[in-house]
mmCIF file of C-alpha atoms and ligand atoms in Angstrom:
data_model
loop_
_atom_site.group_PDB
_atom_site.id
_atom_site.type_symbol
_atom_site.label_atom_id
_atom_site.label_comp_id
_atom_site.label_asym_id
_atom_site.label_seq_id
_atom_site.Cartn_x
_atom_site.Cartn_y
_atom_site.Cartn_z
ATOM 1 C CA UNK A 1 0.000 0.000 0.000
ATOM 2 C CA UNK A 2 1.364 3.407 -0.969
ATOM 3 C CA UNK A 3 1.488 5.999 1.792
ATOM 4 C CA UNK A 4 -0.881 8.922 1.528
ATOM 5 C CA UNK A 5 0.874 12.213 0.931
ATOM 6 C CA UNK A 6 -0.879 15.573 1.086
ATOM 7 C CA UNK A 7 0.450 19.090 0.602
ATOM 8 C CA UNK A 8 -0.430 22.462 -0.841
ATOM 9 C CA UNK A 9 0.785 25.912 -1.750
ATOM 10 C CA UNK A 10 -1.048 29.211 -1.302
ATOM 11 C CA UNK A 11 -1.718 31.250 -4.438
ATOM 12 C CA UNK A 12 -0.842 34.409 -2.533
ATOM 13 C CA UNK A 13 1.824 35.570 -4.963
ATOM 14 C CA UNK A 14 4.333 34.354 -7.478
ATOM 15 C CA UNK A 15 5.974 30.976 -6.929
ATOM 16 C CA UNK A 16 9.615 31.353 -5.930
ATOM 17 C CA UNK A 17 12.605 29.089 -5.676
ATOM 18 C CA UNK A 18 11.941 28.600 -1.932
ATOM 19 C CA UNK A 19 8.622 26.984 -2.827
ATOM 20 C CA UNK A 20 10.386 24.868 -5.409
ATOM 21 C CA UNK A 21 13.183 23.498 -3.223
ATOM 22 C CA UNK A 22 11.151 23.508 0.014
ATOM 23 C CA UNK A 23 8.081 21.859 -1.447
ATOM 24 C CA UNK A 24 7.422 21.191 -5.154
ATOM 25 C CA UNK A 25 10.655 19.342 -5.845
ATOM 26 C CA UNK A 26 9.722 16.913 -3.109
ATOM 27 C CA UNK A 27 6.203 16.514 -4.480
ATOM 28 C CA UNK A 28 7.644 15.590 -7.864
ATOM 29 C CA UNK A 29 10.241 13.227 -6.376
ATOM 30 C CA UNK A 30 7.634 11.518 -4.209
ATOM 31 C CA UNK A 31 4.728 11.239 -6.645
ATOM 32 C CA UNK A 32 5.664 7.771 -7.894
ATOM 33 C CA UNK A 33 5.952 6.049 -4.534
ATOM 34 C CA UNK A 34 3.002 7.743 -2.838
ATOM 35 C CA UNK A 35 -0.687 8.149 -3.128
ATOM 36 C CA UNK A 36 -0.269 11.892 -3.545
ATOM 37 C CA UNK A 37 -2.800 14.662 -3.309
ATOM 38 C CA UNK A 38 -1.506 18.147 -4.044
ATOM 39 C CA UNK A 39 -3.676 21.218 -4.035
ATOM 40 C CA UNK A 40 -3.780 24.972 -4.423
ATOM 41 C CA UNK A 41 -4.690 26.483 -1.048
ATOM 42 C CA UNK A 42 -6.852 29.302 -2.404
ATOM 43 C CA UNK A 43 -8.967 29.620 0.760
ATOM 44 C CA UNK A 44 -5.773 30.210 2.726
ATOM 45 C CA UNK A 45 -4.717 32.862 0.201
ATOM 46 C CA UNK A 46 -7.973 34.713 0.878
ATOM 47 C CA UNK A 47 -6.557 35.631 4.269
ATOM 48 C CA UNK A 48 -4.271 38.070 2.421
ATOM 49 C CA UNK A 49 -5.484 38.486 -1.179
ATOM 50 C CA UNK A 50 -8.687 40.482 -1.572
ATOM 51 C CA UNK A 51 -8.715 41.115 -5.309
ATOM 52 C CA UNK A 52 -10.673 38.609 -7.375
ATOM 53 C CA UNK A 53 -8.666 39.076 -10.576
ATOM 54 C CA UNK A 54 -5.354 38.659 -8.790
ATOM 55 C CA UNK A 55 -6.541 35.604 -6.889
ATOM 56 C CA UNK A 56 -7.906 33.780 -9.910
ATOM 57 C CA UNK A 57 -4.789 34.618 -11.907
ATOM 58 C CA UNK A 58 -2.584 33.342 -9.097
ATOM 59 C CA UNK A 59 -4.569 30.102 -8.844
ATOM 60 C CA UNK A 60 -4.130 29.340 -12.519
ATOM 61 C CA UNK A 61 -0.475 30.314 -12.352
ATOM 62 C CA UNK A 62 0.249 27.945 -9.477
ATOM 63 C CA UNK A 63 -1.510 25.141 -11.352
ATOM 64 C CA UNK A 64 0.716 25.799 -14.381
ATOM 65 C CA UNK A 65 3.782 25.961 -12.134
ATOM 66 C CA UNK A 66 2.933 22.580 -10.604
ATOM 67 C CA UNK A 67 2.530 20.996 -14.019
ATOM 68 C CA UNK A 68 5.630 22.636 -15.486
ATOM 69 C CA UNK A 69 7.695 21.418 -12.532
ATOM 70 C CA UNK A 70 6.687 17.863 -13.306
ATOM 71 C CA UNK A 71 3.609 16.985 -11.275
ATOM 72 C CA UNK A 72 1.823 14.391 -13.358
ATOM 73 C CA UNK A 73 -1.984 14.510 -13.095
ATOM 74 C CA UNK A 74 -2.067 10.791 -13.926
ATOM 75 C CA UNK A 75 -0.187 10.090 -10.703
ATOM 76 C CA UNK A 76 -1.207 12.961 -8.435
ATOM 77 C CA UNK A 77 -4.647 14.228 -7.536
ATOM 78 C CA UNK A 78 -4.306 17.905 -8.346
ATOM 79 C CA UNK A 79 -7.069 20.300 -7.325
ATOM 80 C CA UNK A 80 -7.926 23.597 -5.750
ATOM 81 C CA UNK A 81 -9.016 23.663 -2.152
ATOM 82 C CA UNK A 82 -12.183 25.731 -2.694
ATOM 83 C CA UNK A 83 -13.579 22.953 -4.891
ATOM 84 C CA UNK A 84 -13.802 20.757 -1.786
ATOM 85 C CA UNK A 85 -16.381 22.503 0.441
ATOM 86 C CA UNK A 86 -16.148 19.625 2.923
ATOM 87 C CA UNK A 87 -12.829 21.143 4.038
ATOM 88 C CA UNK A 88 -14.552 24.232 5.444
ATOM 89 C CA UNK A 89 -17.276 22.077 6.959
ATOM 90 C CA UNK A 90 -14.654 20.048 8.804
ATOM 91 C CA UNK A 91 -12.935 23.272 9.863
ATOM 92 C CA UNK A 92 -16.106 24.230 11.689
ATOM 93 C CA UNK A 93 -16.266 20.938 13.597
ATOM 94 C CA UNK A 94 -12.623 21.433 14.577
ATOM 95 C CA UNK A 95 -13.209 25.094 15.515
ATOM 96 C CA UNK A 96 -15.789 23.999 18.021
ATOM 97 C CA UNK A 97 -13.135 21.929 19.808
ATOM 98 C CA UNK A 98 -10.274 24.410 19.577
ATOM 99 C CA UNK A 99 -9.515 26.668 22.553
ATOM 100 C CA UNK A 100 -8.603 30.235 21.510
ATOM 101 C CA UNK A 101 -5.312 30.268 23.499
ATOM 102 C CA UNK A 102 -4.178 27.253 21.468
ATOM 103 C CA UNK A 103 -4.384 29.322 18.274
ATOM 104 C CA UNK A 104 -2.916 32.418 19.940
ATOM 105 C CA UNK A 105 0.344 30.464 20.162
ATOM 106 C CA UNK A 106 0.570 30.001 16.370
ATOM 107 C CA UNK A 107 3.586 31.768 14.847
ATOM 108 C CA UNK A 108 1.557 33.040 11.896
ATOM 109 C CA UNK A 109 -0.886 34.727 14.270
ATOM 110 C CA UNK A 110 1.820 36.034 16.601
ATOM 111 C CA UNK A 111 3.767 37.522 13.664
ATOM 112 C CA UNK A 112 0.730 39.357 12.337
ATOM 113 C CA UNK A 113 -0.296 40.464 15.816
ATOM 114 C CA UNK A 114 3.203 41.793 16.605
ATOM 115 C CA UNK A 115 3.185 43.823 13.410
ATOM 116 C CA UNK A 116 -0.086 45.306 14.709
ATOM 117 C CA UNK A 117 -1.879 44.158 11.608
ATOM 118 C CA UNK A 118 -5.643 43.759 11.780
ATOM 119 C CA UNK A 119 -5.872 40.037 12.323
ATOM 120 C CA UNK A 120 -8.976 38.603 10.706
ATOM 121 C CA UNK A 121 -10.849 35.601 12.043
ATOM 122 C CA UNK A 122 -9.677 33.810 8.890
ATOM 123 C CA UNK A 123 -6.011 34.410 9.609
ATOM 124 C CA UNK A 124 -6.477 33.425 13.235
ATOM 125 C CA UNK A 125 -8.100 30.191 12.139
ATOM 126 C CA UNK A 126 -5.514 29.478 9.429
ATOM 127 C CA UNK A 127 -3.930 26.485 11.209
ATOM 128 C CA UNK A 128 -7.301 24.788 11.662
ATOM 129 C CA UNK A 129 -8.211 25.146 7.996
ATOM 130 C CA UNK A 130 -4.845 23.599 7.238
ATOM 131 C CA UNK A 131 -5.485 20.800 9.745
ATOM 132 C CA UNK A 132 -8.702 20.073 7.839
ATOM 133 C CA UNK A 133 -6.852 19.894 4.497
ATOM 134 C CA UNK A 134 -4.544 17.331 5.944
ATOM 135 C CA UNK A 135 -6.843 15.262 8.148
ATOM 136 C CA UNK A 136 -9.796 15.061 5.764
ATOM 137 C CA UNK A 137 -7.569 13.161 3.360
ATOM 138 C CA UNK A 138 -6.043 10.819 5.940
ATOM 139 C CA UNK A 139 -2.588 12.184 5.151
ATOM 140 C CA UNK A 140 0.270 10.160 6.537
ATOM 141 C CA UNK A 141 3.045 12.441 5.387
ATOM 142 C CA UNK A 142 3.029 16.126 4.618
ATOM 143 C CA UNK A 143 6.104 17.435 2.786
ATOM 144 C CA UNK A 144 6.654 21.093 3.690
ATOM 145 C CA UNK A 145 9.371 23.638 4.375
ATOM 146 C CA UNK A 146 10.481 24.374 7.914
ATOM 147 C CA UNK A 147 8.106 27.355 8.246
ATOM 148 C CA UNK A 148 5.064 25.057 8.055
ATOM 149 C CA UNK A 149 6.228 22.530 10.609
ATOM 150 C CA UNK A 150 4.271 24.093 13.447
ATOM 151 C CA UNK A 151 1.121 23.840 11.364
ATOM 152 C CA UNK A 152 1.565 20.088 11.034
ATOM 153 C CA UNK A 153 1.833 19.898 14.806
ATOM 154 C CA UNK A 154 -1.459 21.771 15.005
ATOM 155 C CA UNK A 155 -2.975 19.189 12.685
ATOM 156 C CA UNK A 156 -1.700 16.351 14.887
ATOM 157 C CA UNK A 157 -3.038 17.999 18.048
ATOM 158 C CA UNK A 158 -6.376 18.673 16.389
ATOM 159 C CA UNK A 159 -6.658 15.046 15.253
ATOM 160 C CA UNK A 160 -5.938 13.882 18.789
ATOM 161 C CA UNK A 161 -8.467 16.246 20.277
ATOM 162 C CA UNK A 162 -11.170 15.084 17.875
ATOM 163 C CA UNK A 163 -10.310 11.416 18.402
ATOM 164 C CA UNK A 164 -10.404 11.830 22.189
ATOM 165 C CA UNK A 165 -13.756 13.558 22.030
ATOM 166 C CA UNK A 166 -15.641 11.599 19.373
ATOM 167 C CA UNK A 167 -13.665 8.397 18.814
ATOM 168 C CA UNK A 168 -10.682 7.368 16.679
ATOM 169 C CA UNK A 169 -11.175 8.570 13.159
ATOM 170 C CA UNK A 170 -8.227 10.744 12.185
ATOM 171 C CA UNK A 171 -4.680 9.581 11.471
ATOM 172 C CA UNK A 172 -1.780 11.552 12.936
ATOM 173 C CA UNK A 173 0.211 13.041 10.039
ATOM 174 C CA UNK A 174 4.009 13.393 9.969
ATOM 175 C CA UNK A 175 5.828 16.392 8.510
ATOM 176 C CA UNK A 176 8.528 15.619 5.972
ATOM 177 C CA UNK A 177 11.282 18.219 5.715
ATOM 178 C CA UNK A 178 13.888 18.136 3.007
ATOM 179 C CA UNK A 179 17.217 18.180 4.857
ATOM 180 C CA UNK A 180 19.434 21.184 4.234
ATOM 181 C CA UNK A 181 16.975 23.269 2.268
ATOM 182 C CA UNK A 182 14.046 23.306 4.647
ATOM 183 C CA UNK A 183 14.590 27.065 4.669
ATOM 184 C CA UNK A 184 15.701 28.658 1.415
ATOM 185 C CA UNK A 185 16.971 32.136 2.295
ATOM 186 C CA UNK A 186 15.684 35.215 0.479
ATOM 187 C CA UNK A 187 17.871 37.785 -1.243
ATOM 188 C CA UNK A 188 18.271 39.612 2.081
ATOM 189 C CA UNK A 189 19.164 36.462 4.024
ATOM 190 C CA UNK A 190 15.800 36.261 5.778
ATOM 191 C CA UNK A 191 13.513 33.412 4.770
ATOM 192 C CA UNK A 192 11.784 33.659 1.416
ATOM 193 C CA UNK A 193 8.014 33.832 1.736
ATOM 194 C CA UNK A 194 5.914 35.293 -1.065
ATOM 195 C CA UNK A 195 5.274 38.555 0.782
ATOM 196 C CA UNK A 196 8.684 39.953 1.797
ATOM 197 C CA UNK A 197 9.712 41.181 -1.663
ATOM 198 C CA UNK A 198 12.983 39.268 -1.299
ATOM 199 C CA UNK A 199 12.170 36.333 -3.522
ATOM 200 C CA UNK A 200 13.687 34.879 -6.656
ATOM 201 C CA UNK A 201 10.741 34.033 -8.917
ATOM 202 C CA UNK A 202 10.680 30.534 -10.318
ATOM 203 C CA UNK A 203 9.183 31.454 -13.661
ATOM 204 C CA UNK A 204 10.147 35.109 -13.928
ATOM 205 C CA UNK A 205 11.640 36.576 -17.090
ATOM 206 C CA UNK A 206 15.429 36.555 -17.423
ATOM 207 C CA UNK A 207 15.407 40.230 -16.454
ATOM 208 C CA UNK A 208 13.308 39.603 -13.315
ATOM 209 C CA UNK A 209 15.539 36.759 -12.205
ATOM 210 C CA UNK A 210 18.664 38.806 -12.888
ATOM 211 C CA UNK A 211 17.283 41.765 -10.929
ATOM 212 C CA UNK A 212 16.484 39.513 -7.956
ATOM 213 C CA UNK A 213 19.924 37.880 -8.024
ATOM 214 C CA UNK A 214 21.735 41.208 -8.326
ATOM 215 C CA UNK A 215 19.792 42.516 -5.318
ATOM 216 C CA UNK A 216 21.130 39.798 -3.001
ATOM 217 C CA UNK A 217 22.481 41.567 0.051
ATOM 218 C CA UNK A 218 26.218 41.157 0.807
ATOM 219 C CA UNK A 219 28.797 42.916 2.926
ATOM 220 C CA UNK A 220 31.118 45.415 1.251
ATOM 221 C CA UNK A 221 34.297 43.307 0.873
ATOM 222 C CA UNK A 222 36.347 43.957 -2.256
ATOM 223 C CA UNK A 223 36.877 41.121 -4.787
ATOM 224 C CA UNK A 224 40.443 40.560 -3.515
ATOM 225 C CA UNK A 225 39.486 40.038 0.106
ATOM 226 C CA UNK A 226 38.932 36.600 1.615
ATOM 227 C CA UNK A 227 35.267 35.905 2.320
ATOM 228 C CA UNK A 228 33.381 33.541 4.591
ATOM 229 C CA UNK A 229 31.031 31.503 2.371
ATOM 230 C CA UNK A 230 28.926 30.524 5.364
ATOM 231 C CA UNK A 231 28.020 34.152 5.956
ATOM 232 C CA UNK A 232 27.194 34.858 2.325
ATOM 233 C CA UNK A 233 23.603 34.952 1.055
ATOM 234 C CA UNK A 234 24.762 34.190 -2.497
ATOM 235 C CA UNK A 235 26.671 31.106 -1.380
ATOM 236 C CA UNK A 236 23.613 29.857 0.520
ATOM 237 C CA UNK A 237 21.732 29.838 -2.786
ATOM 238 C CA UNK A 238 24.582 28.221 -4.735
ATOM 239 C CA UNK A 239 24.072 25.251 -2.418
ATOM 240 C CA UNK A 240 20.757 24.546 -4.119
ATOM 241 C CA UNK A 241 22.302 24.166 -7.550
ATOM 242 C CA UNK A 242 25.880 22.903 -7.220
ATOM 243 C CA UNK A 243 27.103 19.406 -6.400
ATOM 244 C CA UNK A 244 29.518 18.718 -3.549
ATOM 245 C CA UNK A 245 32.684 19.026 -5.651
ATOM 246 C CA UNK A 246 31.547 22.253 -7.249
ATOM 247 C CA UNK A 247 30.681 23.652 -3.842
ATOM 248 C CA UNK A 248 34.065 22.689 -2.392
ATOM 249 C CA UNK A 249 35.797 24.475 -5.277
ATOM 250 C CA UNK A 250 33.626 27.569 -4.846
ATOM 251 C CA UNK A 251 34.180 27.526 -1.098
ATOM 252 C CA UNK A 252 37.932 27.587 -1.715
ATOM 253 C CA UNK A 253 37.601 30.557 -4.087
ATOM 254 C CA UNK A 254 35.654 32.440 -1.409
ATOM 255 C CA UNK A 255 38.262 31.886 1.288
ATOM 256 C CA UNK A 256 41.297 32.432 -0.975
ATOM 257 C CA UNK A 257 40.027 35.835 -2.098
ATOM 258 C CA UNK A 258 39.852 37.032 -5.685
ATOM 259 C CA UNK A 259 36.192 36.162 -6.191
ATOM 260 C CA UNK A 260 33.972 39.238 -6.151
ATOM 261 C CA UNK A 261 30.329 39.127 -5.140
ATOM 262 C CA UNK A 262 29.377 40.295 -8.634
ATOM 263 C CA UNK A 263 31.063 37.255 -10.169
ATOM 264 C CA UNK A 264 29.407 34.965 -7.655
ATOM 265 C CA UNK A 265 26.034 36.502 -8.525
ATOM 266 C CA UNK A 266 26.660 36.064 -12.262
ATOM 267 C CA UNK A 267 27.454 32.405 -11.620
ATOM 268 C CA UNK A 268 24.292 31.973 -9.573
ATOM 269 C CA UNK A 269 22.199 33.620 -12.273
ATOM 270 C CA UNK A 270 23.610 31.204 -14.855
ATOM 271 C CA UNK A 271 22.893 28.246 -12.556
ATOM 272 C CA UNK A 272 19.275 29.329 -12.084
ATOM 273 C CA UNK A 273 18.679 29.837 -15.808
ATOM 274 C CA UNK A 274 20.241 26.473 -16.668
ATOM 275 C CA UNK A 275 18.315 24.627 -13.957
ATOM 276 C CA UNK A 276 14.878 26.099 -14.611
ATOM 277 C CA UNK A 277 15.198 26.615 -18.387
ATOM 278 C CA UNK A 278 13.577 23.286 -19.363
ATOM 279 C CA UNK A 279 10.765 23.824 -16.852
ATOM 280 C CA UNK A 280 10.125 27.295 -18.189
ATOM 281 C CA UNK A 281 9.842 25.863 -21.676
ATOM 282 C CA UNK A 282 7.367 23.245 -20.507
ATOM 283 C CA UNK A 283 5.328 25.928 -18.794
ATOM 284 C CA UNK A 284 4.645 27.743 -22.068
ATOM 285 C CA UNK A 285 2.651 24.753 -23.352
ATOM 286 C CA UNK A 286 0.271 25.149 -20.403
ATOM 287 C CA UNK A 287 0.200 28.937 -20.752
ATOM 288 C CA UNK A 288 -1.032 28.405 -24.289
ATOM 289 C CA UNK A 289 -3.798 26.068 -23.135
ATOM 290 C CA UNK A 290 -5.413 27.331 -19.903
ATOM 291 C CA UNK A 291 -8.547 25.252 -20.558
ATOM 292 C CA UNK A 292 -6.485 22.087 -20.297
ATOM 293 C CA UNK A 293 -5.183 23.268 -16.920
ATOM 294 C CA UNK A 294 -8.691 24.069 -15.647
ATOM 295 C CA UNK A 295 -9.854 20.658 -16.807
ATOM 296 C CA UNK A 296 -7.041 18.950 -14.880
ATOM 297 C CA UNK A 297 -8.113 20.831 -11.733
ATOM 298 C CA UNK A 298 -11.779 19.930 -12.282
ATOM 299 C CA UNK A 299 -11.008 16.231 -12.658
ATOM 300 C CA UNK A 300 -8.692 16.315 -9.662
ATOM 301 C CA UNK A 301 -11.420 17.912 -7.536
ATOM 302 C CA UNK A 302 -13.934 15.230 -8.548
ATOM 303 C CA UNK A 303 -11.502 12.524 -7.527
ATOM 304 C CA UNK A 304 -10.591 14.191 -4.240
ATOM 305 C CA UNK A 305 -14.228 14.857 -3.376
ATOM 306 C CA UNK A 306 -15.195 11.230 -3.840
ATOM 307 C CA UNK A 307 -12.617 10.292 -1.193
ATOM 308 C CA UNK A 308 -13.411 13.026 1.334
ATOM 309 C CA UNK A 309 -17.157 12.421 1.068
ATOM 310 C CA UNK A 310 -16.664 8.955 2.539
ATOM 311 C CA UNK A 311 -14.609 10.390 5.397
ATOM 312 C CA UNK A 312 -17.122 13.153 6.079
ATOM 313 C CA UNK A 313 -19.998 10.688 6.366
ATOM 314 C CA UNK A 314 -18.207 9.163 9.324
ATOM 315 C CA UNK A 315 -17.318 12.555 10.790
ATOM 316 C CA UNK A 316 -20.913 13.796 10.599
ATOM 317 C CA UNK A 317 -22.146 10.646 12.259
ATOM 318 C CA UNK A 318 -19.527 10.924 15.015
ATOM 319 C CA UNK A 319 -20.365 14.538 15.886
ATOM 320 C CA UNK A 320 -24.080 13.757 15.841
ATOM 321 C CA UNK A 321 -25.491 15.785 12.957
ATOM 322 C CA UNK A 322 -26.585 12.693 11.020
ATOM 323 C CA UNK A 323 -30.085 11.539 11.925
HETATM 324 P P1 TYM B 401 3.194 28.497 1.317
HETATM 325 O O1 TYM B 401 2.329 28.767 0.147
HETATM 326 O O2 TYM B 401 3.652 29.646 2.132
HETATM 327 O O3 TYM B 401 4.470 27.708 0.876
HETATM 328 C C1 TYM B 401 4.362 26.514 0.121
HETATM 329 C C2 TYM B 401 5.462 25.561 0.510
HETATM 330 O O4 TYM B 401 6.736 26.134 0.241
HETATM 331 C C3 TYM B 401 7.520 26.073 1.399
HETATM 332 N N1 TYM B 401 8.379 27.263 1.456
HETATM 333 C C4 TYM B 401 9.685 27.224 1.650
HETATM 334 N N2 TYM B 401 10.531 26.202 1.815
HETATM 335 C C5 TYM B 401 11.830 26.477 1.976
HETATM 336 N N3 TYM B 401 12.308 27.749 1.979
HETATM 337 C C6 TYM B 401 11.505 28.804 1.809
HETATM 338 N N4 TYM B 401 12.009 30.026 1.786
HETATM 339 C C7 TYM B 401 10.119 28.571 1.640
HETATM 340 N N5 TYM B 401 9.039 29.358 1.456
HETATM 341 C C8 TYM B 401 7.977 28.544 1.352
HETATM 342 C C9 TYM B 401 6.544 26.074 2.567
HETATM 343 O O5 TYM B 401 7.104 25.538 3.730
HETATM 344 C C10 TYM B 401 5.457 25.216 2.012
HETATM 345 O O6 TYM B 401 5.742 23.845 2.167
HETATM 346 N N6 TYM B 401 0.006 26.967 4.722
HETATM 347 C C11 TYM B 401 0.724 26.512 3.561
HETATM 348 C C12 TYM B 401 -0.177 25.973 2.475
HETATM 349 C C13 TYM B 401 -1.067 24.878 2.928
HETATM 350 C C14 TYM B 401 -0.671 23.532 3.202
HETATM 351 C C15 TYM B 401 -1.863 22.863 3.596
HETATM 352 C C16 TYM B 401 0.541 22.848 3.154
HETATM 353 C C17 TYM B 401 -2.394 24.964 3.149
HETATM 354 N N7 TYM B 401 -2.867 23.766 3.551
HETATM 355 C C18 TYM B 401 -1.843 21.509 3.943
HETATM 356 C C19 TYM B 401 0.541 21.503 3.505
HETATM 357 C C20 TYM B 401 -0.626 20.837 3.895
HETATM 358 C C21 TYM B 401 1.482 27.704 3.021
HETATM 359 O O7 TYM B 401 1.150 28.823 3.235
HETATM 360 O O8 TYM B 401 2.490 27.404 2.234
#
């Protein structure tokens, strides 16, 4: 029996290389050996995106990104979250078991609260919606980047709480983090979420990628000076593209001196273009046929819904709304 794998990405902006190395690459690598269900978390994106044209464009873009990166709809159930209304229904059942202080401890909430942003009920409830995505599908493993690990713990706790209250029905999911690149740094060395403006876009134009690479923040050492690769934001990104031997050689050039940051950035730019070039080419076939992409999402949703309907019958009976 293949293990059930579930994960998703929010269409809250443009897909960046952090999403690729932290998440999509794993989805593609794992799709053969798992019963995989990958979705576009558009309801989660509504916590930040309040423009219908932008949201629908982002949804379609993420679907194209998934396909261009190699997710195969014959192997993976690919859908958008809002096509599965049972997810929000389950969120409500979970909400009614979730103490407010439990959610007040969530990093996503604390971050927003600290920045004195107006926190909506939706943002506050974000981890529970995510728990529903995961638990409704009986996920066993959830491949994510480091920043989502706490959310998987919320899903586990929520499953336990439900099971203790109404009887064993939810499996406890495990996070799966890709060693070494669980956090891909942004151009300023902080992590790379879609909203910090420090991202390197996965499918940007050459000019956009170049601009992002050239904006990587460094110290002001001259080319001649010896540099510490472990303190360099450019080097951190080279690690995603170079093999061990190449990295050892580059490391030596950093410490010996004589390698300027500009040269290192030019090398990184070339690595990115070479790595993503074939994927960018593949993406144009989907860009030219958006109806095909929508059809893939529709079929995926039908398949996913058939599975979650069975689960929800049991859930409804357990909580007592079935007569
Ligand atoms: P999102 O859209 O912020 O990110 C999607 C995935 O990309 C990973 N990621 C990164 N990994 C490494 N380095 C980075 N700089 C980086 N930035 C992003 C994230 O860890 C994530 O795996 N809440 C989720 C979406 C979601 C979900 C789910 C995921 C909704 N429901 C159920 C799994 C299961 C999110 O906002 O991801």
